Short mmCIF file of C-alpha atoms in Angstrom, two decimals:
data_model
loop_
_atom_site.label_atom_id
_atom_site.label_comp_id
_atom_site.label_asym_id
_atom_site.label_seq_id
_atom_site.Cartn_x
_atom_site.Cartn_y
_atom_site.Cartn_z
CA UNK A 276 82.35 7.39 8.01
CA UNK A 277 79.21 7.55 5.45
CA UNK A 278 79.77 3.66 6.24
CA UNK A 279 79.39 3.75 10.11
CA UNK A 280 76.72 6.37 9.20
CA UNK A 281 74.41 3.96 6.83
CA UNK A 282 75.51 1.15 9.54
CA UNK A 283 73.30 3.37 12.83
CA UNK A 284 70.88 3.85 10.16
CA UNK A 285 70.45 0.21 9.47
CA UNK A 286 70.35 -0.61 13.69
CA UNK A 287 68.58 2.30 13.84
CA UNK A 288 65.35 1.28 11.63
CA UNK A 289 66.31 -2.88 13.08
CA UNK A 290 65.59 -1.37 16.55
CA UNK A 291 62.48 0.17 15.51
CA UNK A 292 60.48 -2.53 13.44
CA UNK A 293 61.65 -4.58 16.42
CA UNK A 294 59.83 -2.29 19.08
CA UNK A 295 56.37 -1.83 16.69
CA UNK A 296 56.20 -5.39 16.23
CA UNK A 297 56.33 -6.02 20.57
CA UNK A 298 54.25 -3.81 20.94
CA UNK A 299 51.38 -5.63 18.64
CA UNK A 300 51.75 -8.29 18.45
CA UNK A 301 51.76 -10.96 22.06
CA UNK A 302 52.91 -14.29 21.80
CA UNK A 303 49.82 -17.18 21.97
CA UNK A 304 50.36 -20.65 22.10
CA UNK A 305 48.96 -20.55 17.59
CA UNK A 306 51.30 -18.17 17.04
CA UNK A 307 51.26 -14.65 17.22
CA UNK A 308 48.46 -12.89 18.07
CA UNK A 309 47.65 -9.59 16.95
CA UNK A 310 47.13 -7.65 20.97
CA UNK A 311 44.29 -5.50 20.01
CA UNK A 312 41.83 -8.63 19.28
CA UNK A 313 39.14 -9.40 21.99
CA UNK A 314 36.08 -10.68 21.75
CA UNK A 315 34.11 -13.07 18.84
CA UNK A 316 36.86 -11.71 17.19
CA UNK A 317 39.82 -12.93 19.27
CA UNK A 318 37.98 -16.48 18.75
CA UNK A 319 37.74 -16.57 15.31
CA UNK A 320 41.28 -15.95 15.07
CA UNK A 321 42.28 -19.42 17.45
CA UNK A 322 39.00 -20.59 15.40
CA UNK A 323 40.57 -20.11 12.22
CA UNK A 324 44.12 -22.12 13.77
CA UNK A 325 42.87 -25.39 14.05
CA UNK A 326 40.03 -24.97 11.25
CA UNK A 327 40.40 -27.44 8.54
CA UNK A 328 39.26 -25.60 5.44
CA UNK A 329 37.47 -26.97 2.33
CA UNK A 330 36.89 -25.19 -0.54
CA UNK A 331 33.09 -26.20 -0.88
CA UNK A 332 31.00 -28.85 -0.52
CA UNK A 333 30.82 -30.47 -4.40
CA UNK A 334 31.37 -33.37 -4.97
CA UNK A 335 34.87 -33.03 -6.42
CA UNK A 336 36.62 -32.23 -3.40
CA UNK A 337 39.78 -33.78 -2.69
CA UNK A 338 41.09 -36.26 -0.99
CA UNK A 339 43.29 -34.28 0.76
CA UNK A 340 40.60 -32.03 2.21
CA UNK A 341 38.38 -34.34 3.65
CA UNK A 342 41.83 -35.87 5.19
CA UNK A 343 40.75 -35.12 8.04
CA UNK A 344 37.84 -37.24 8.37
CA UNK A 345 39.69 -39.84 8.44
CA UNK A 346 38.82 -40.00 12.19
CA UNK A 347 35.66 -41.69 11.16
CA UNK A 348 36.98 -44.43 10.15
CA UNK A 349 37.36 -46.15 13.24
CA UNK A 350 33.84 -46.32 14.37
CA UNK A 351 31.10 -48.95 12.09
CA UNK A 352 28.66 -46.11 12.84
CA UNK A 353 28.56 -42.23 11.69
CA UNK A 354 25.65 -39.93 11.89
CA UNK A 355 25.61 -37.16 8.95
CA UNK A 356 23.66 -34.10 9.96
CA UNK A 357 21.98 -30.96 8.79
CA UNK A 358 21.18 -27.74 10.27
CA UNK A 359 18.11 -27.51 8.07
CA UNK A 360 16.23 -30.40 5.78
CA UNK A 361 16.70 -27.95 2.49
CA UNK A 362 20.25 -26.81 1.86
CA UNK A 363 22.06 -27.58 -0.70
CA UNK A 364 25.58 -27.85 0.47
CA UNK A 365 24.99 -30.23 3.22
CA UNK A 366 23.33 -32.90 1.60
CA UNK A 367 26.22 -32.02 -1.59
CA UNK A 368 28.36 -32.99 1.06
CA UNK A 369 27.65 -35.85 2.14
CA UNK A 370 27.75 -37.82 -0.64
CA UNK A 371 31.21 -35.93 -0.96
CA UNK A 372 31.70 -37.70 3.09
CA UNK A 373 30.02 -41.24 2.24
CA UNK A 374 31.70 -41.65 -0.93
CA UNK A 375 35.75 -41.07 0.68
CA UNK A 376 34.64 -43.41 3.01
CA UNK A 377 32.92 -46.11 0.82
CA UNK A 378 36.31 -46.13 -0.80
CA UNK A 379 38.63 -45.62 2.02
CA UNK A 380 36.45 -47.14 5.46
CA UNK A 381 35.04 -49.63 4.17
CA UNK A 382 31.69 -48.21 4.84
CA UNK A 383 28.66 -50.27 2.88
CA UNK A 384 25.32 -48.65 4.15
CA UNK A 385 24.02 -45.77 3.79
CA UNK A 386 20.79 -45.69 6.13
CA UNK A 387 18.61 -41.94 5.60
CA UNK A 388 15.94 -40.43 7.82
CA UNK A 389 13.23 -41.84 5.56
CA UNK A 390 10.25 -44.43 5.15
CA UNK A 391 11.75 -47.85 4.97
CA UNK A 392 9.04 -48.92 2.73
CA UNK A 393 10.23 -46.21 -0.47
CA UNK A 394 13.98 -47.24 0.36
CA UNK A 395 12.57 -50.63 0.25
CA UNK A 396 12.47 -49.72 -4.13
CA UNK A 397 15.36 -47.16 -3.99
CA UNK A 398 17.92 -49.54 -2.92
CA UNK A 399 16.06 -52.03 -6.07
CA UNK A 400 17.57 -49.47 -8.13
CA UNK A 401 20.62 -49.81 -6.71
CA UNK A 402 21.16 -53.33 -6.29
CA UNK A 403 19.86 -54.21 -10.34
CA UNK A 404 20.34 -51.11 -11.95
CA UNK A 405 16.64 -51.83 -13.33
CA UNK A 406 14.08 -48.11 -13.94
CA UNK A 407 14.27 -44.92 -13.27
CA UNK A 408 15.31 -43.40 -10.13
CA UNK A 409 13.71 -39.47 -11.00
CA UNK A 410 10.60 -41.79 -11.61
CA UNK A 411 10.33 -43.43 -8.23
CA UNK A 412 11.56 -41.13 -6.10
CA UNK A 413 8.30 -39.07 -7.27
CA UNK A 414 6.29 -41.86 -7.14
CA UNK A 415 7.57 -43.66 -4.01
CA UNK A 416 8.78 -40.72 -1.23
CA UNK A 417 6.70 -39.14 1.37
CA UNK A 418 8.99 -36.78 2.31
CA UNK A 419 9.23 -33.60 0.05
CA UNK A 420 12.90 -33.31 1.93
CA UNK A 421 14.70 -35.62 0.06
CA UNK A 422 12.81 -36.02 -3.94
CA UNK A 423 15.81 -33.28 -4.85
CA UNK A 424 18.57 -33.73 -7.34
CA UNK A 425 20.94 -33.71 -4.74
CA UNK A 426 19.49 -37.07 -3.55
CA UNK A 427 19.28 -38.25 -7.02
CA UNK A 428 22.97 -37.69 -7.79
CA UNK A 429 23.56 -39.43 -4.20
CA UNK A 430 21.09 -42.75 -5.61
CA UNK A 431 22.60 -42.70 -9.30
CA UNK A 432 26.40 -42.67 -7.97
CA UNK A 433 25.62 -45.39 -5.64
CA UNK A 434 23.68 -47.51 -8.73
CA UNK A 435 26.90 -46.55 -10.35
CA UNK A 436 29.21 -48.05 -7.66
CA UNK A 437 27.70 -51.41 -7.52
CA UNK A 438 27.30 -51.91 -10.93
CA UNK A 439 31.22 -52.32 -10.90
CA UNK A 440 31.19 -54.31 -7.29
CA UNK A 441 31.31 -58.34 -6.26
CA UNK A 442 28.41 -59.33 -4.75
CA UNK A 443 30.53 -58.71 -0.67
CA UNK A 444 31.47 -55.10 -1.07
CA UNK A 445 28.11 -53.93 -3.21
CA UNK A 446 26.28 -50.79 -1.18
CA UNK A 447 23.46 -50.77 0.75
CA UNK A 448 20.83 -47.73 1.16
CA UNK A 449 18.01 -48.13 3.84
CA UNK A 450 15.07 -46.12 5.49
CA UNK A 451 14.99 -46.05 9.64
CA UNK A 452 11.66 -43.63 9.78
CA UNK A 453 8.90 -45.38 10.85
CA UNK A 454 6.16 -42.82 10.81
CA UNK A 455 4.22 -44.56 7.95
CA UNK A 456 2.49 -48.21 6.59
CA UNK A 457 1.99 -48.13 3.25
CA UNK A 458 5.35 -49.65 1.47
CA UNK A 459 6.16 -51.69 3.97
CA UNK A 460 2.55 -53.42 4.77
CA UNK A 461 2.46 -53.91 0.42
CA UNK A 462 5.97 -55.10 -0.10
CA UNK A 463 5.46 -57.53 2.68
CA UNK A 464 2.25 -58.67 1.60
CA UNK A 465 3.24 -59.28 -1.87
CA UNK A 466 6.38 -60.95 -0.22
CA UNK A 467 4.40 -63.64 1.67
CA UNK A 468 1.69 -64.48 -1.11
CA UNK A 469 3.98 -65.22 -3.37
CA UNK A 470 6.54 -67.58 -1.53
CA UNK A 471 3.69 -68.89 1.55
CA UNK A 472 0.40 -68.70 1.45
CA UNK A 473 -0.02 -70.07 4.69
CA UNK A 474 1.84 -67.50 6.50
CA UNK A 475 0.02 -64.92 4.36
CA UNK A 476 -3.26 -65.73 5.94
CA UNK A 477 -1.49 -65.61 8.98
CA UNK A 478 -0.49 -61.84 8.05
CA UNK A 479 -3.37 -60.57 7.13
CA UNK A 480 -4.78 -61.90 10.52
CA UNK A 481 -2.43 -61.02 12.82
CA UNK A 482 -2.66 -57.53 11.28
CA UNK A 483 -6.19 -57.29 10.59
CA UNK A 484 -7.09 -54.31 12.43
CA UNK A 485 -4.57 -52.88 10.73
CA UNK A 486 -4.21 -53.62 7.30
CA UNK A 487 -8.30 -53.14 7.19
CA UNK A 488 -8.15 -50.01 7.94
CA UNK A 489 -6.22 -48.72 4.85
CA UNK A 490 -4.21 -46.32 6.40
CA UNK A 491 -2.34 -44.72 2.79
CA UNK A 492 -0.99 -41.08 4.61
CA UNK A 493 -0.69 -38.85 7.50
CA UNK A 494 -4.57 -37.27 7.77
CA UNK A 495 -6.27 -40.91 7.53
CA UNK A 496 -3.35 -42.52 9.89
CA UNK A 497 -4.09 -39.61 13.06
CA UNK A 498 -7.79 -39.56 12.73
CA UNK A 499 -7.29 -43.44 13.22
CA UNK A 500 -5.16 -43.33 16.52
CA UNK A 501 -6.75 -40.26 17.71
CA UNK A 502 -9.90 -43.00 17.99
CA UNK A 503 -7.91 -45.96 19.09
CA UNK A 504 -8.24 -47.00 23.18
CA UNK A 505 -4.90 -48.19 24.79
CA UNK A 506 -6.52 -52.05 25.06
CA UNK A 507 -7.38 -51.66 21.24
CA UNK A 508 -3.40 -50.60 20.82
CA UNK A 509 -1.45 -52.95 22.74
CA UNK A 510 -3.75 -55.95 21.30
CA UNK A 511 -2.90 -54.52 18.15
CA UNK A 512 1.08 -54.84 19.39
CA UNK A 513 0.76 -57.56 20.61
CA UNK A 514 -0.66 -59.19 17.03
CA UNK A 515 2.39 -57.46 15.35
CA UNK A 516 4.54 -59.21 17.98
CA UNK A 517 2.92 -62.82 17.64
CA UNK A 518 3.72 -62.48 13.93
CA UNK A 519 7.41 -61.63 14.37
CA UNK A 520 7.06 -64.23 16.44
CA UNK A 521 5.58 -66.90 13.07
CA UNK A 522 7.63 -65.22 10.99
CA UNK A 523 11.13 -66.71 13.34
CA UNK A 524 9.65 -70.09 13.79
CA UNK A 525 9.17 -70.28 9.52
CA UNK A 526 13.21 -68.81 8.63
CA UNK A 527 14.51 -71.13 7.05
CA UNK A 528 10.97 -72.47 4.65
CA UNK A 529 11.15 -68.54 3.55
CA UNK A 530 14.67 -68.63 2.68
CA UNK A 531 14.66 -71.17 0.66
CA UNK A 532 11.84 -70.66 -1.41
CA UNK A 533 13.33 -66.34 -1.46
CA UNK A 534 17.01 -66.12 -0.19
CA UNK A 535 18.52 -64.76 3.20
CA UNK A 536 18.06 -61.55 1.92
CA UNK A 537 14.61 -61.41 0.79
CA UNK A 538 13.74 -63.11 4.35
CA UNK A 539 16.14 -60.06 6.45
CA UNK A 540 13.84 -57.21 4.88
CA UNK A 541 10.72 -58.79 5.10
CA UNK A 542 11.00 -59.30 8.56
CA UNK A 543 12.83 -56.29 9.22
CA UNK A 544 9.38 -54.67 7.32
CA UNK A 545 7.33 -56.11 9.57
CA UNK A 546 9.42 -55.09 12.34
CA UNK A 547 8.73 -51.86 11.58
CA UNK A 548 5.40 -51.73 11.41
CA UNK A 549 5.47 -52.29 14.41
CA UNK A 550 7.57 -49.68 15.26
CA UNK A 551 5.22 -47.47 12.90
CA UNK A 552 2.23 -48.36 15.64
CA UNK A 553 3.64 -47.00 18.48
CA UNK A 554 5.31 -43.51 16.97
CA UNK A 555 1.82 -43.06 15.48
CA UNK A 556 0.36 -44.01 18.97
CA UNK A 557 3.05 -41.82 20.70
CA UNK A 558 1.90 -38.81 18.84
CA UNK A 559 -1.62 -39.03 17.95
CA UNK A 560 -3.15 -41.16 21.05
CA UNK A 561 -0.67 -40.00 23.24
CA UNK A 562 0.05 -43.58 23.69
CA UNK A 563 3.48 -44.17 25.73
CA UNK A 564 5.22 -41.56 26.91
CA UNK A 565 9.49 -42.21 25.18
CA UNK A 566 10.35 -40.91 22.19
CA UNK A 567 9.72 -44.10 19.96
CA UNK A 568 10.29 -42.14 16.92
CA UNK A 569 14.69 -41.55 17.76
CA UNK A 570 14.73 -45.09 19.48
CA UNK A 571 13.58 -47.19 16.79
CA UNK A 572 15.28 -45.33 13.89
CA UNK A 573 17.72 -45.72 16.13
CA UNK A 574 17.12 -49.86 16.35
CA UNK A 575 17.09 -49.93 12.37
CA UNK A 576 20.39 -48.63 12.05
CA UNK A 577 22.13 -50.76 14.44
CA UNK A 578 20.12 -53.84 12.33
CA UNK A 579 21.86 -51.92 9.10
CA UNK A 580 24.67 -52.55 10.28
CA UNK A 581 24.39 -56.52 11.61
CA UNK A 582 22.66 -57.16 8.10
CA UNK A 583 23.14 -60.19 6.31
CA UNK A 584 25.30 -61.04 9.59
CA UNK A 585 27.34 -59.20 9.12
CA UNK A 586 28.96 -56.26 11.02
CA UNK A 587 29.11 -53.57 8.04
CA UNK A 588 30.10 -49.38 8.15
CA UNK A 589 26.99 -47.48 8.13
CA UNK A 590 26.59 -43.82 7.83
CA UNK A 591 23.47 -42.28 8.45
CA UNK A 592 21.62 -39.62 6.95
CA UNK A 593 19.14 -37.03 9.89
CA UNK A 594 18.54 -33.32 11.07
CA UNK A 595 20.97 -32.36 13.61
CA UNK A 596 18.15 -32.98 15.84
CA UNK A 597 18.66 -37.14 15.16
CA UNK A 598 22.02 -37.62 14.84
CA UNK A 599 23.50 -35.26 17.73
CA UNK A 600 23.73 -36.67 21.22
CA UNK A 601 20.55 -35.73 23.64
CA UNK A 602 19.55 -37.41 26.75
CA UNK A 603 16.51 -34.88 26.56
CA UNK A 604 15.43 -34.47 22.57
CA UNK A 605 11.81 -35.14 22.55
CA UNK A 606 11.92 -36.10 26.35
CA UNK A 607 14.15 -39.60 26.37
CA UNK A 608 16.24 -38.64 24.13
CA UNK A 609 17.92 -38.33 20.21
CA UNK A 610 19.06 -40.90 17.81
CA UNK A 611 22.39 -40.19 18.37
CA UNK A 612 21.62 -40.20 22.37
CA UNK A 613 20.35 -44.43 22.25
CA UNK A 614 22.88 -45.14 19.37
CA UNK A 615 25.53 -43.79 21.36
CA UNK A 616 24.28 -45.39 24.22
CA UNK A 617 23.83 -48.40 22.51
CA UNK A 618 26.85 -49.56 20.68
CA UNK A 619 29.69 -46.42 22.54
CA UNK A 620 32.81 -45.86 21.06
CA UNK A 621 31.39 -47.07 17.39
CA UNK A 622 29.09 -44.17 17.23
CA UNK A 623 30.74 -40.91 15.53
CA UNK A 624 28.77 -37.43 14.98
CA UNK A 625 29.08 -35.14 12.14
CA UNK A 626 26.95 -32.40 11.99
CA UNK A 627 26.37 -29.55 10.14
CA UNK A 628 25.97 -25.41 10.59
CA UNK A 629 25.13 -22.15 8.22
CA UNK A 630 25.34 -18.26 8.59
CA UNK A 631 23.29 -17.24 5.89
CA UNK A 632 21.67 -17.94 2.88
CA UNK A 633 18.98 -19.68 1.08
CA UNK A 634 16.74 -22.58 2.04
CA UNK A 635 14.30 -25.20 0.60
CA UNK A 636 11.30 -25.69 3.83
CA UNK A 637 7.27 -25.35 3.78
CA UNK A 638 6.83 -21.61 5.01
CA UNK A 639 4.63 -21.12 7.75
CA UNK A 640 2.54 -17.83 9.16
CA UNK A 641 4.75 -14.50 7.64
CA UNK A 642 6.27 -17.51 4.54
CA UNK A 643 2.90 -19.27 3.13
CA UNK A 644 2.88 -19.88 0.72
CA UNK A 645 6.72 -19.97 0.24
CA UNK A 646 9.39 -22.94 -0.09
CA UNK A 647 12.64 -20.26 -0.92
CA UNK A 648 13.93 -18.58 1.45
CA UNK A 649 17.01 -16.45 2.66
CA UNK A 650 18.23 -15.78 5.72
CA UNK A 651 20.69 -12.19 5.38
CA UNK A 652 20.63 -11.22 8.36
CA UNK A 653 23.73 -11.76 10.55
CA UNK A 654 23.96 -14.74 13.40
CA UNK A 655 22.50 -13.31 16.69
CA UNK A 656 24.42 -12.61 19.51
CA UNK A 657 26.40 -15.57 21.89
CA UNK A 658 26.22 -18.02 19.03
CA UNK A 659 28.35 -20.15 17.14
CA UNK A 660 27.39 -19.04 14.13
CA UNK A 661 28.36 -15.87 15.09
CA UNK A 662 32.20 -16.78 15.61
CA UNK A 663 32.08 -19.37 13.08
CA UNK A 664 31.53 -16.34 10.56
CA UNK A 665 34.38 -14.42 11.25
CA UNK A 666 36.47 -16.77 10.82
CA UNK A 667 38.49 -16.24 7.89
CA UNK A 668 37.36 -18.91 6.26
CA UNK A 669 34.25 -19.35 4.34
CA UNK A 670 34.08 -23.03 4.82
CA UNK A 671 35.58 -25.80 7.39
CA UNK A 672 35.78 -28.97 9.74
CA UNK A 673 35.82 -28.48 12.64
CA UNK A 674 37.23 -31.47 15.04
CA UNK A 675 35.96 -31.55 18.17
CA UNK A 676 39.13 -33.35 19.59
CA UNK A 677 41.54 -30.54 18.30
CA UNK A 678 39.83 -27.72 20.05
CA UNK A 679 42.25 -25.98 23.04
CA UNK A 680 40.15 -25.75 26.00
CA UNK A 681 42.72 -23.44 27.83
CA UNK A 682 42.41 -20.57 25.17
CA UNK A 683 39.40 -18.86 24.81
CA UNK A 684 37.68 -19.89 22.07
CA UNK A 685 38.28 -23.80 23.76
CA UNK A 686 36.91 -21.86 26.86
CA UNK A 687 34.46 -20.36 25.33
CA UNK A 688 33.33 -23.47 22.76
CA UNK A 689 32.34 -25.95 25.58
CA UNK A 690 29.68 -24.45 27.22
CA UNK A 691 26.12 -24.41 25.79
CA UNK A 692 25.15 -21.18 23.66
CA UNK A 693 22.83 -20.21 20.74
CA UNK A 694 22.89 -22.32 17.99
CA UNK A 695 20.17 -21.92 14.24
CA UNK A 696 18.09 -25.24 13.85
CA UNK A 697 16.04 -25.71 11.05
CA UNK A 698 13.50 -28.70 10.32
CA UNK A 699 11.60 -28.84 7.02
CA UNK A 700 8.57 -25.88 8.72
CA UNK A 701 10.19 -21.84 8.59
CA UNK A 702 8.10 -18.78 9.72
CA UNK A 703 10.46 -16.54 8.89
CA UNK A 704 10.93 -15.45 12.67
CA UNK A 705 14.50 -16.11 12.69
CA UNK A 706 14.83 -16.34 16.35
CA UNK A 707 12.30 -19.20 17.19
CA UNK A 708 15.40 -21.27 14.93
CA UNK A 709 18.42 -20.31 17.21
CA UNK A 710 18.17 -22.67 20.64
CA UNK A 711 20.68 -23.31 22.96
CA UNK A 712 22.83 -26.72 22.13
CA UNK A 713 25.96 -27.34 23.96
CA UNK A 714 27.67 -29.14 20.35
CA UNK A 715 31.31 -29.35 21.71
CA UNK A 716 29.17 -32.71 23.72
CA UNK A 717 26.35 -33.35 20.69
CA UNK A 718 28.92 -33.75 17.90
CA UNK A 719 32.34 -35.02 17.48
CA UNK A 720 33.36 -33.12 14.22
CA UNK A 721 31.58 -29.54 12.60
CA UNK A 722 31.42 -28.92 9.03
CA UNK A 723 30.28 -24.99 8.24
CA UNK A 724 29.28 -22.80 5.19
CA UNK A 725 28.95 -19.08 5.49
CA UNK A 726 26.41 -18.72 2.99
CA UNK A 727 24.00 -22.03 1.42
CA UNK A 728 22.45 -22.52 -1.26
CA UNK A 729 18.97 -23.48 -1.37
CA UNK A 730 18.14 -27.77 -2.73
CA UNK A 731 16.72 -28.21 -6.00
CA UNK A 732 13.39 -30.25 -5.82
CA UNK A 733 12.66 -32.82 -8.46
CA UNK A 734 9.16 -32.55 -8.13
#
C-alpha cells in the first residue's frame, strides 16, 4: 500500500512542477522565456540569445572569442570606429581586431584618422625599427587623441611583426586625414630637393602662395584662409593640380632615382596638400558645400588599398561618426558613406558602444581644464545603450545580420534611437552627447563595453 502512496506522491510533485513551469515560462524562438519579462528587459533577454560575449578588450583575447568577426575577412576595407576619442577599451580592441585580421585574413594596411605627414614618420619606424616610437609620437603627432600608450603598444606590435616578415608581407601605417600642411610640405620638399632640383624649383613655384605662409598650425592656417578670396583659393588649387600632373609626367625619372614606394607616397602627400587646401577653404572661408574632409579621408583610404599597384586589405581607425554609413553627416555624408558608395560590398563597419565609465577628452564649460571624465549615470531612456546595459554580458559583439527582426528586440533595433557619441571635447552635459542614430544601418557589427577606462596619455 505504501508503494502506491509513494507513486501517487511522485506523480503529484511532477504535475505541480509541470504546471508551475507552464505558468512562468512561454516558448520563444530563442528558447524558454520568463513570461514576466517585458519592455527593455525582454529585449535584453533576446539580445543575450544572439550576442557573442567577450572577456574584455585586452591584447590576449583568444581567436575563439573573436571568431564571430571572421565575416570581416570577406571585405577589402573595414572601418573600426569609436564612441569617444579617449577610451582605452576601444583602442585595445581595435589593436586586437587588426592583429586578428592580419593573422587570419591577410590585412596589410592600417589607416587612421591622423595626419598623413605625421604618419609617414611612424610608418618609417614600423618599416625600419630605427628610432623611438614614443619620441616620434610626441614630436610629430598633431592630435593628442593618438598620443597614448595604447596606440604606442599597437605601433610597437606592427614594428615587431614586420621584423620577421618578407617585404611582400609587411604592414603599413598610413594617415588618411587632411587638416595640416606642416609635415607633408616639408617631406615633399626634402624628397624633391634630393632627387630632382628642377622639380624642386617647380614645386616651390607652383605652391609658392602656400609655402610662403609657413602654415605650421591651425591658428595660423585659420587666419590665412579667413582672408583668402575665392579667386585666390581657386588659383592655388589649380597650381597644386598642375604640380600633381607634373609629377605624373616625371614618374619614371623619379622612380629611377628613388623607388616606386617613395614616389607613390610623396605623390599622395602632394595630393593630400591639395585635399587639405580644400578642407581648410571649406572650414575657414566657407568655400564649397561638400564635406571635403570625409570625402578625402575616403579617397586616401581607397588609395592605401591600391598601394604600389596591389589590392591590399585595409582596416581604417576613426570615430564612429566618420566610419559609419551616414548620408547626412556634415551635409554631404561621412567617410563611411563615401566608402560605401565607392567600393560597395567591399566595405564593412564595426561601431563601438559603451554605457558608462571614464574617458579622456578636452574639458569645456563645466569641465573646463579637465582631461579625465567619468560617466556614472545609467544610459538615457530610448537609447541603444539602455538595452545593452541590461544584457547579462558586460562586453559583447553583436552581428547585425544575426538579429531576428521578427522579435521585439529586432523590431526595436532596426529603428532609430538615441546613441551616445563623444568626440575630442566633453562639457559634462551628458544629454548633449545622445543623438538619434540608426546603428543597424550605420554599422555591420557593434562591440559594446558596459564600463570603460580612459586612454593613457604619453605626453
